[in-house]
Short mmCIF file of N, CA and C in Angstrom, two decimals:
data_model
loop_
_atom_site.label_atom_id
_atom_site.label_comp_id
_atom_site.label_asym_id
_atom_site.label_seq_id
_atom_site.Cartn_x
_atom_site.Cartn_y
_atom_site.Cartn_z
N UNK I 1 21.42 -3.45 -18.90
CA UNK I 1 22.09 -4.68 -19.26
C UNK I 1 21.51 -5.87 -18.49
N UNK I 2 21.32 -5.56 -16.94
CA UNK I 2 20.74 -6.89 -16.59
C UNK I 2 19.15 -7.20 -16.92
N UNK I 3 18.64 -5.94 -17.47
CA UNK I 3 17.14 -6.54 -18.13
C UNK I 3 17.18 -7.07 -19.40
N UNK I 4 18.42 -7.16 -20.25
CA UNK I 4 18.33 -7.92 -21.32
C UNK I 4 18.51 -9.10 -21.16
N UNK I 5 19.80 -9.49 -19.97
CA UNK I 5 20.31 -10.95 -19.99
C UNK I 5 18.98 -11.52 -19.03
N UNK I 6 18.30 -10.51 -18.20
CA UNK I 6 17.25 -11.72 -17.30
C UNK I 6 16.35 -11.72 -19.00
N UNK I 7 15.81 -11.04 -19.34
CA UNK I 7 14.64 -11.18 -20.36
C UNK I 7 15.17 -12.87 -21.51
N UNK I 8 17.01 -12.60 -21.64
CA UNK I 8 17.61 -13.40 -22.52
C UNK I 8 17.36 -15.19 -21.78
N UNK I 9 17.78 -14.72 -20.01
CA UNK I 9 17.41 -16.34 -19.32
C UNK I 9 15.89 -16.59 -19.62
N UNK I 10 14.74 -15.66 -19.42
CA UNK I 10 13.58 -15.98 -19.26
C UNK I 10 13.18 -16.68 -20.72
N UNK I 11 13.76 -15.92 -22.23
CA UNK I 11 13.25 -16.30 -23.31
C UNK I 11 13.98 -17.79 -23.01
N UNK I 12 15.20 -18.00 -22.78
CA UNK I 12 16.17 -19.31 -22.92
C UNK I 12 15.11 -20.52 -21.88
N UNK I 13 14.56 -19.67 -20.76
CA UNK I 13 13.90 -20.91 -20.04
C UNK I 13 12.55 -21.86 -20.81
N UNK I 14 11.89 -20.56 -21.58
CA UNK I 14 11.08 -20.80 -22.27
C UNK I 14 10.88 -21.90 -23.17
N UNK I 15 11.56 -21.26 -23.73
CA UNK I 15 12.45 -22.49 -25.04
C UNK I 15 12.40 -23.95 -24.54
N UNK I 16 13.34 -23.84 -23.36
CA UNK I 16 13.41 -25.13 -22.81
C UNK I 16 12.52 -26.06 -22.28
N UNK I 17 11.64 -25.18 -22.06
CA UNK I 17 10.21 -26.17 -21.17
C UNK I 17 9.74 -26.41 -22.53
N UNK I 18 9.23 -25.54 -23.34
CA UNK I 18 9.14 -26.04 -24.74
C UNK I 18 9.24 -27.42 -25.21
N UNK I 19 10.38 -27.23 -25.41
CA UNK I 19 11.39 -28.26 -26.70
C UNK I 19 10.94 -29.40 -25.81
N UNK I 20 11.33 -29.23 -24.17
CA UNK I 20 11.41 -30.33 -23.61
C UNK I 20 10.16 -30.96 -23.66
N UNK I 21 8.79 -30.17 -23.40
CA UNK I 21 7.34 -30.61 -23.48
C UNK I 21 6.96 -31.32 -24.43
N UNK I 22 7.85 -31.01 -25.59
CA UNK I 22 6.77 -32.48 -27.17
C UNK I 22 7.50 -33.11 -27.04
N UNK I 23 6.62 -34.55 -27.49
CA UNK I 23 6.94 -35.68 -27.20
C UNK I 23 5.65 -36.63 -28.26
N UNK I 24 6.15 -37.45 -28.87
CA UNK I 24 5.28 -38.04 -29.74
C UNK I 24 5.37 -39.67 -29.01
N UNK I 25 4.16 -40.05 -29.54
CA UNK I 25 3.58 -41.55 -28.89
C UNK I 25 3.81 -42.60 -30.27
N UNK I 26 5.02 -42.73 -31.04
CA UNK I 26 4.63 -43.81 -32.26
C UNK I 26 4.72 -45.23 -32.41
N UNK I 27 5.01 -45.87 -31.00
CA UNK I 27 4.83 -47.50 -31.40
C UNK I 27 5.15 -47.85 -30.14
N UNK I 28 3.96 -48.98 -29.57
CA UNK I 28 4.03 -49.73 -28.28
C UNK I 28 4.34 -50.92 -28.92
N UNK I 29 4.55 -52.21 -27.82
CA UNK I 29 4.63 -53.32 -28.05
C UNK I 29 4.71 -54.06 -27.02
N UNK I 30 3.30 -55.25 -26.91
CA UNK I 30 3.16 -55.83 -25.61
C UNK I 30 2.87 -57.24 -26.14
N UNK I 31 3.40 -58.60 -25.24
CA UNK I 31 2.71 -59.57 -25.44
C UNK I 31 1.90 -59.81 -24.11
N UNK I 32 1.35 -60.52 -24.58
CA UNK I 32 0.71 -61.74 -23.81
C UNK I 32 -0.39 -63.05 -23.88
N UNK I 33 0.16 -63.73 -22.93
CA UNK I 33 -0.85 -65.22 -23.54
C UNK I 33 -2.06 -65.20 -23.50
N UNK I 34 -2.97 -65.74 -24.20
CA UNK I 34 -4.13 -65.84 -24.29
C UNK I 34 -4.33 -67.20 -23.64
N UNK I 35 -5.38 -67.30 -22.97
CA UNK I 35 -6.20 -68.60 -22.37
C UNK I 35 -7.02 -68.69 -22.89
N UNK I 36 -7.36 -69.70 -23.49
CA UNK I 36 -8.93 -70.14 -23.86
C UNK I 36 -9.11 -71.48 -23.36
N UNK I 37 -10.62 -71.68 -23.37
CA UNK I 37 -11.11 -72.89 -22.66
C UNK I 37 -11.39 -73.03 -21.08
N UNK I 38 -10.35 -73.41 -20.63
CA UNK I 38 -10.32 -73.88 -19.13
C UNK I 38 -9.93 -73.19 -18.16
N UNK I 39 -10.18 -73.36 -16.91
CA UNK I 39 -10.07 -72.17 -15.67
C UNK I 39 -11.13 -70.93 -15.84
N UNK I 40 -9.81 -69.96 -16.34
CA UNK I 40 -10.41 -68.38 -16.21
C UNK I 40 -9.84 -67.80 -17.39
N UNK I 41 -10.83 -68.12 -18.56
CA UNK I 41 -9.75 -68.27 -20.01
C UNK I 41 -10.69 -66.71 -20.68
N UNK I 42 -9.47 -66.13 -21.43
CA UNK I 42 -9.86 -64.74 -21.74
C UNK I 42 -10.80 -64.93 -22.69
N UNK I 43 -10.61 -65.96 -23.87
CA UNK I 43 -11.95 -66.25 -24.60
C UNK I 43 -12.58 -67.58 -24.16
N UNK I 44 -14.03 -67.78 -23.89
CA UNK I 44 -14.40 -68.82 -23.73
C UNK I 44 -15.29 -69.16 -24.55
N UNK I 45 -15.40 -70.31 -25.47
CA UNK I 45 -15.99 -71.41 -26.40
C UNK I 45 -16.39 -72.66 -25.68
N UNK I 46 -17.53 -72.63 -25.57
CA UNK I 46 -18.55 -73.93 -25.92
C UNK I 46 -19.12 -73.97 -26.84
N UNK I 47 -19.80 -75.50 -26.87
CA UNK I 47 -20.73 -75.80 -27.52
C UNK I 47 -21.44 -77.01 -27.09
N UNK I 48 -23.05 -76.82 -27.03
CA UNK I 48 -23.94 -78.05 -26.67
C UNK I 48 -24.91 -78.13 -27.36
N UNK I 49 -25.17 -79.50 -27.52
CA UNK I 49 -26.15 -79.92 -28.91
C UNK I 49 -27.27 -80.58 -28.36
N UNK I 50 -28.36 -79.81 -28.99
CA UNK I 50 -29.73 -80.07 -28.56
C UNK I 50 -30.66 -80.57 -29.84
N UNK I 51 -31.63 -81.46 -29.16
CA UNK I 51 -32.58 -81.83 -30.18
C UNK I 51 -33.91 -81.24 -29.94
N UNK I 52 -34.04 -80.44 -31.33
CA UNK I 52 -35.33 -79.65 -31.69
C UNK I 52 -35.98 -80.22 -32.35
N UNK I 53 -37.39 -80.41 -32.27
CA UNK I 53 -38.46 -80.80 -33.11
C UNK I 53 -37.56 -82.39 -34.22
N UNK I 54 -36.73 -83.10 -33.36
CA UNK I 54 -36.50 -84.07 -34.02
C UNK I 54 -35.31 -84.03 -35.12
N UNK I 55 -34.34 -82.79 -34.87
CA UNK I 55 -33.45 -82.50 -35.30
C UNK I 55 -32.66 -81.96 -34.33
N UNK I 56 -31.30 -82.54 -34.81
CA UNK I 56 -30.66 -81.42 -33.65
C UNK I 56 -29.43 -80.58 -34.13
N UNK I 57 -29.29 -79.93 -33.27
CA UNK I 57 -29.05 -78.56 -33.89
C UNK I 57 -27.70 -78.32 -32.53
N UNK I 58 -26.54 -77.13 -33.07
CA UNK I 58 -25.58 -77.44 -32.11
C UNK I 58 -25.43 -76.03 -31.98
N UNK I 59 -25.23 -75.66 -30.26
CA UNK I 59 -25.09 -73.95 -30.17
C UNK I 59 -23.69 -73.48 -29.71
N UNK I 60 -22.65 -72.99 -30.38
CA UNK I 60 -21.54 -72.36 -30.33
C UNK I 60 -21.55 -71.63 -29.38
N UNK I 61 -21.31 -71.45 -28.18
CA UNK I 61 -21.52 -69.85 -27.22
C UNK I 61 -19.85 -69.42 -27.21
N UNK I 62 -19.63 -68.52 -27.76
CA UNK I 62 -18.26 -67.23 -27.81
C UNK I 62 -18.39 -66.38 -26.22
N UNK I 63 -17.86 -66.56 -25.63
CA UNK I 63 -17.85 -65.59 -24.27
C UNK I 63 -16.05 -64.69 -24.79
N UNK I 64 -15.86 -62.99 -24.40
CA UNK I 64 -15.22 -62.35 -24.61
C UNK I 64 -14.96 -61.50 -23.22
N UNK I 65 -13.57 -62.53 -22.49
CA UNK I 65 -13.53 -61.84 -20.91
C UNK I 65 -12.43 -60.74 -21.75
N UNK I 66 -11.69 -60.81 -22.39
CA UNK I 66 -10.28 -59.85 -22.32
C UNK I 66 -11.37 -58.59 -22.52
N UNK I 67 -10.06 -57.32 -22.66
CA UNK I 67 -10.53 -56.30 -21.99
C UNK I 67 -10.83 -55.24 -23.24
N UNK I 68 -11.29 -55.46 -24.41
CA UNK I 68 -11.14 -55.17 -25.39
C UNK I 68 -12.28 -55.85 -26.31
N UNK I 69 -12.81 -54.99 -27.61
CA UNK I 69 -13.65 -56.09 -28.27
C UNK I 69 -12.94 -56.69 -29.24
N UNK I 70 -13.77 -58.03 -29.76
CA UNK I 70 -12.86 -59.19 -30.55
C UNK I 70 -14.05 -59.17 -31.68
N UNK I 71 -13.40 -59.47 -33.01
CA UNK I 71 -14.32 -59.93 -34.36
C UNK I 71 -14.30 -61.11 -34.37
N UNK I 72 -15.36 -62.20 -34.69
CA UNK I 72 -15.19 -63.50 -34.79
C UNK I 72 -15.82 -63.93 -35.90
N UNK I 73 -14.96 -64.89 -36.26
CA UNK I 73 -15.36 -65.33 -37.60
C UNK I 73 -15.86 -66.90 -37.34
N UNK I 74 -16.59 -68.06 -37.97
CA UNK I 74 -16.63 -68.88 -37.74
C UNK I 74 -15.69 -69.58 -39.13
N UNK I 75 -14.77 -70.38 -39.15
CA UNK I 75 -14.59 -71.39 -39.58
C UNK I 75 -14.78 -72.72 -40.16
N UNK I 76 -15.24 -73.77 -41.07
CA UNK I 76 -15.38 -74.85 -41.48
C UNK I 76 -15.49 -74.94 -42.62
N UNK I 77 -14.47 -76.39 -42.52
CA UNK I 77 -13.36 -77.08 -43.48
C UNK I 77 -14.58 -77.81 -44.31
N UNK I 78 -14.93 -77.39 -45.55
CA UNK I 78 -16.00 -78.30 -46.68
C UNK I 78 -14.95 -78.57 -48.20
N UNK I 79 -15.26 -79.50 -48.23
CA UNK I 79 -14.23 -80.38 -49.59
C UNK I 79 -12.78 -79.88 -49.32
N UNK I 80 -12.36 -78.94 -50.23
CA UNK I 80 -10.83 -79.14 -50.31
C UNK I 80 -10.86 -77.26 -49.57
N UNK I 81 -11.97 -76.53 -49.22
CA UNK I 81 -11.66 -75.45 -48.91
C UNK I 81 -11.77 -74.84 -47.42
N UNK I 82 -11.63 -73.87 -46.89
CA UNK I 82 -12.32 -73.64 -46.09
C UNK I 82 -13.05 -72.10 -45.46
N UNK I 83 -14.50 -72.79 -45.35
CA UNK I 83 -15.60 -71.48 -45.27
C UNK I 83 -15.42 -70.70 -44.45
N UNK I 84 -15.24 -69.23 -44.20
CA UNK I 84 -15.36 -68.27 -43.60
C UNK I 84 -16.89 -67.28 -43.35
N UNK I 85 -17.06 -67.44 -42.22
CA UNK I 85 -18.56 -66.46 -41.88
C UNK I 85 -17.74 -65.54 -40.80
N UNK I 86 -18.39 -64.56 -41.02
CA UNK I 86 -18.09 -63.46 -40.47
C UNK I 86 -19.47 -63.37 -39.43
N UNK I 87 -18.67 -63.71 -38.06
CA UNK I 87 -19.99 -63.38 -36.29
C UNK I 87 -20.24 -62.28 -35.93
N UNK I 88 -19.18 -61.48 -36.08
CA UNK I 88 -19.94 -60.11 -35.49
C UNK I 88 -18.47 -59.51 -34.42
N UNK I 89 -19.05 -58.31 -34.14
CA UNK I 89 -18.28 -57.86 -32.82
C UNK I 89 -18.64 -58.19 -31.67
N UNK I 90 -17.89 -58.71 -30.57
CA UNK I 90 -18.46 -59.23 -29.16
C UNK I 90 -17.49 -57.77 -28.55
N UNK I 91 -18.26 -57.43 -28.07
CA UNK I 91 -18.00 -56.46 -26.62
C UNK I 91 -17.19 -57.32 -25.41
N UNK I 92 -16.46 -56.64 -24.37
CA UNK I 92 -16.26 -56.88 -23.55
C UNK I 92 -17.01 -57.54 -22.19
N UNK I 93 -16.84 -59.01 -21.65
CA UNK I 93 -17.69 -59.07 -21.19
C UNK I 93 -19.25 -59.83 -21.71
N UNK I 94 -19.28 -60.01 -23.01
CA UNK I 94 -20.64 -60.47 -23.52
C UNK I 94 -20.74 -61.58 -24.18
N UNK I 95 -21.50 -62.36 -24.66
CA UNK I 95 -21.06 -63.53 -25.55
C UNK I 95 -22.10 -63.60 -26.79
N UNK I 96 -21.60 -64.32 -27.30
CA UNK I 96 -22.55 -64.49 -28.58
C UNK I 96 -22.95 -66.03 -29.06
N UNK I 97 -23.80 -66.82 -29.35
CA UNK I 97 -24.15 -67.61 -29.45
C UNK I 97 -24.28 -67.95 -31.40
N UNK I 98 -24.36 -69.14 -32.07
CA UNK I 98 -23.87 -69.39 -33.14
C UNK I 98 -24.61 -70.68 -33.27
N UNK I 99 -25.74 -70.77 -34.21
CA UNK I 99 -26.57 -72.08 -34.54
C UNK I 99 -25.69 -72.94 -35.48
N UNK I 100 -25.23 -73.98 -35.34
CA UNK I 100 -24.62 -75.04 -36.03
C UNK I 100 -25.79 -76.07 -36.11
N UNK I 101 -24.95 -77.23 -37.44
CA UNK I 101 -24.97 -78.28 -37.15
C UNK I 101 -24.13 -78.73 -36.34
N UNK I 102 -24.68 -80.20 -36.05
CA UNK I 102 -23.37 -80.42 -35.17
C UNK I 102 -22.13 -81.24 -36.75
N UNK I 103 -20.80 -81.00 -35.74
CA UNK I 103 -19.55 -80.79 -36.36
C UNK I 103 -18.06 -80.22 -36.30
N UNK I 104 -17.11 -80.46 -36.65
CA UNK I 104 -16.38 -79.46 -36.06
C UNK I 104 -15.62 -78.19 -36.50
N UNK I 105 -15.59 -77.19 -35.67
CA UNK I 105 -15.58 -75.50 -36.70
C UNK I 105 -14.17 -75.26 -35.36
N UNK I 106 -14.27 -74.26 -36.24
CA UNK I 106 -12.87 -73.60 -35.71
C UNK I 106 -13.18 -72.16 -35.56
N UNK I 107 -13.21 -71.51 -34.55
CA UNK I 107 -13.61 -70.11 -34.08
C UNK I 107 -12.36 -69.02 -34.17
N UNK I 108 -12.69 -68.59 -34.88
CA UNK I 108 -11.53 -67.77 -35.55
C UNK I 108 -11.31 -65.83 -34.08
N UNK I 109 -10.78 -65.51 -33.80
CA UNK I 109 -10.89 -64.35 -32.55
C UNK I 109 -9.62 -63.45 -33.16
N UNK I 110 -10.28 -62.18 -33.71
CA UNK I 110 -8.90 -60.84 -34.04
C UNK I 110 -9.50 -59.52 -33.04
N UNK I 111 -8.24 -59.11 -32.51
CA UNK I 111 -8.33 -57.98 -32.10
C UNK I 111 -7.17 -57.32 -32.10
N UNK I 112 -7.51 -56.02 -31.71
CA UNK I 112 -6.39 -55.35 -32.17
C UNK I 112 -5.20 -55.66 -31.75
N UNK I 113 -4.81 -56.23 -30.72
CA UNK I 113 -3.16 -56.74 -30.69
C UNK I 113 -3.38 -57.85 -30.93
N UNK I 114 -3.94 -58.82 -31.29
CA UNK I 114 -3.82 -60.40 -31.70
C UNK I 114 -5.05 -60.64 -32.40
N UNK I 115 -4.80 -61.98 -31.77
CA UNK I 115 -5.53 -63.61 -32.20
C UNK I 115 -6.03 -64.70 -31.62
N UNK I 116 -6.27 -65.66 -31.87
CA UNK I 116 -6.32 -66.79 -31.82
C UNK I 116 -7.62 -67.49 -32.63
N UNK I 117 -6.98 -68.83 -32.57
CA UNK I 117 -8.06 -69.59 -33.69
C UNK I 117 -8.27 -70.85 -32.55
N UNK I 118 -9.56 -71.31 -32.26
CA UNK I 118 -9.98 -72.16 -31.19
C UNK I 118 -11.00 -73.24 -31.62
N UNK I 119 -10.49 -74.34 -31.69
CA UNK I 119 -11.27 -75.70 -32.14
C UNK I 119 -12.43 -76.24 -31.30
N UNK I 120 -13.71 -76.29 -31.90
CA UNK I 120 -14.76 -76.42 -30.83
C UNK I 120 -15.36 -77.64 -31.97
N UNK I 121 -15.65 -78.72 -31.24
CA UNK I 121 -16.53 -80.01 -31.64
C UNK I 121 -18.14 -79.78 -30.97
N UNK I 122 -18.68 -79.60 -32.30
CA UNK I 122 -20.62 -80.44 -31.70
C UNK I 122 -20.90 -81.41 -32.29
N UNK I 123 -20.50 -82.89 -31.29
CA UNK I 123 -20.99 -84.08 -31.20
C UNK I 123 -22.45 -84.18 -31.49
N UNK I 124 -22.74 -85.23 -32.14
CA UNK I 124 -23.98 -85.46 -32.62
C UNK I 124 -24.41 -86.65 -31.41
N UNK I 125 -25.56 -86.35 -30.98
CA UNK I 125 -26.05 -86.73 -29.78
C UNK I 125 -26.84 -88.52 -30.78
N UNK I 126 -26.22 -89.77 -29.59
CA UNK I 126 -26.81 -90.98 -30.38
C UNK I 126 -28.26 -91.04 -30.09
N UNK I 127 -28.79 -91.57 -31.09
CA UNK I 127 -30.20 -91.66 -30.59
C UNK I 127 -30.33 -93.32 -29.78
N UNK I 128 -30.83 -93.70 -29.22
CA UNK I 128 -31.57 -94.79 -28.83
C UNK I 128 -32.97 -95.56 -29.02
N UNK I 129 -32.49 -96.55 -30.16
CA UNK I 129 -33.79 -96.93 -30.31
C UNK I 129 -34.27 -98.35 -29.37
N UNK I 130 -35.80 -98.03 -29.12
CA UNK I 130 -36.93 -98.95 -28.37
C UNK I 130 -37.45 -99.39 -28.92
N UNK I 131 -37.19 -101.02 -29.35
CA UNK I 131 -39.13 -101.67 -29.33
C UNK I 131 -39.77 -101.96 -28.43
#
């Protein structure tokens, strides 16, 4: 009799570590703010406009500090619509650079828990004329 009821605790302990052991993972939920621009900003956007061969031409640089990779799209508003280009994946850590005119675009940033959309101007550099 007492080898049935220990065998009966041992199956009963069993069970229990069991049942108790699964456990399913189905939905997190975190915020947080994004910085861009200034200080120590998780996405960073410039842009500086240079004159090539008598044209000038404006370079977008995308820097990607958060900890995760981001898709970027570029943005700009022509007649009544507005154009979407697809940049690429930036890695963690890396940046990507983007030949414009100069103008102003809107840098579009998705990743898997967010967003953001970030307004970047390339000023057209004045010329100066000499006689």
């Amino acid at each position: 009799m007492r080898k049935i009821i220990g065998i009966l605790l041992i199956a009963m302990a069993l069970l229990t570590l069991e049942v108790g052991s699964v456990s399913n993972f189905r939905e997190a939920s975190m915020e947080r703010e994004v910085i861009v621009g200034y200080g120590d900003p998780f996405i960073d956007v410039s842009c500086e406009t240079h004159v090539i061969c008598c044209h000038q031409i404006g370079v977008i640089t995308v820097k990607n500090n958060l900890d995760e990779p981001i898709e970027v799209y570029l943005l700009r508003k022509r007649c009544h619509c507005t154009q979407r280009t697809y940049i690429g994946t930036i890695e963690p850590g890396h940046s990507e650079n983007i030949y414009v005119l100069p103008g102003n675009y809107t840098i579009q940033a998705e990743w898997n828990s967010g967003g953001a959309k970030i307004n970047v101007t390339c000023p057209c550099i004045r010329r100066e004329h000499h006689d």
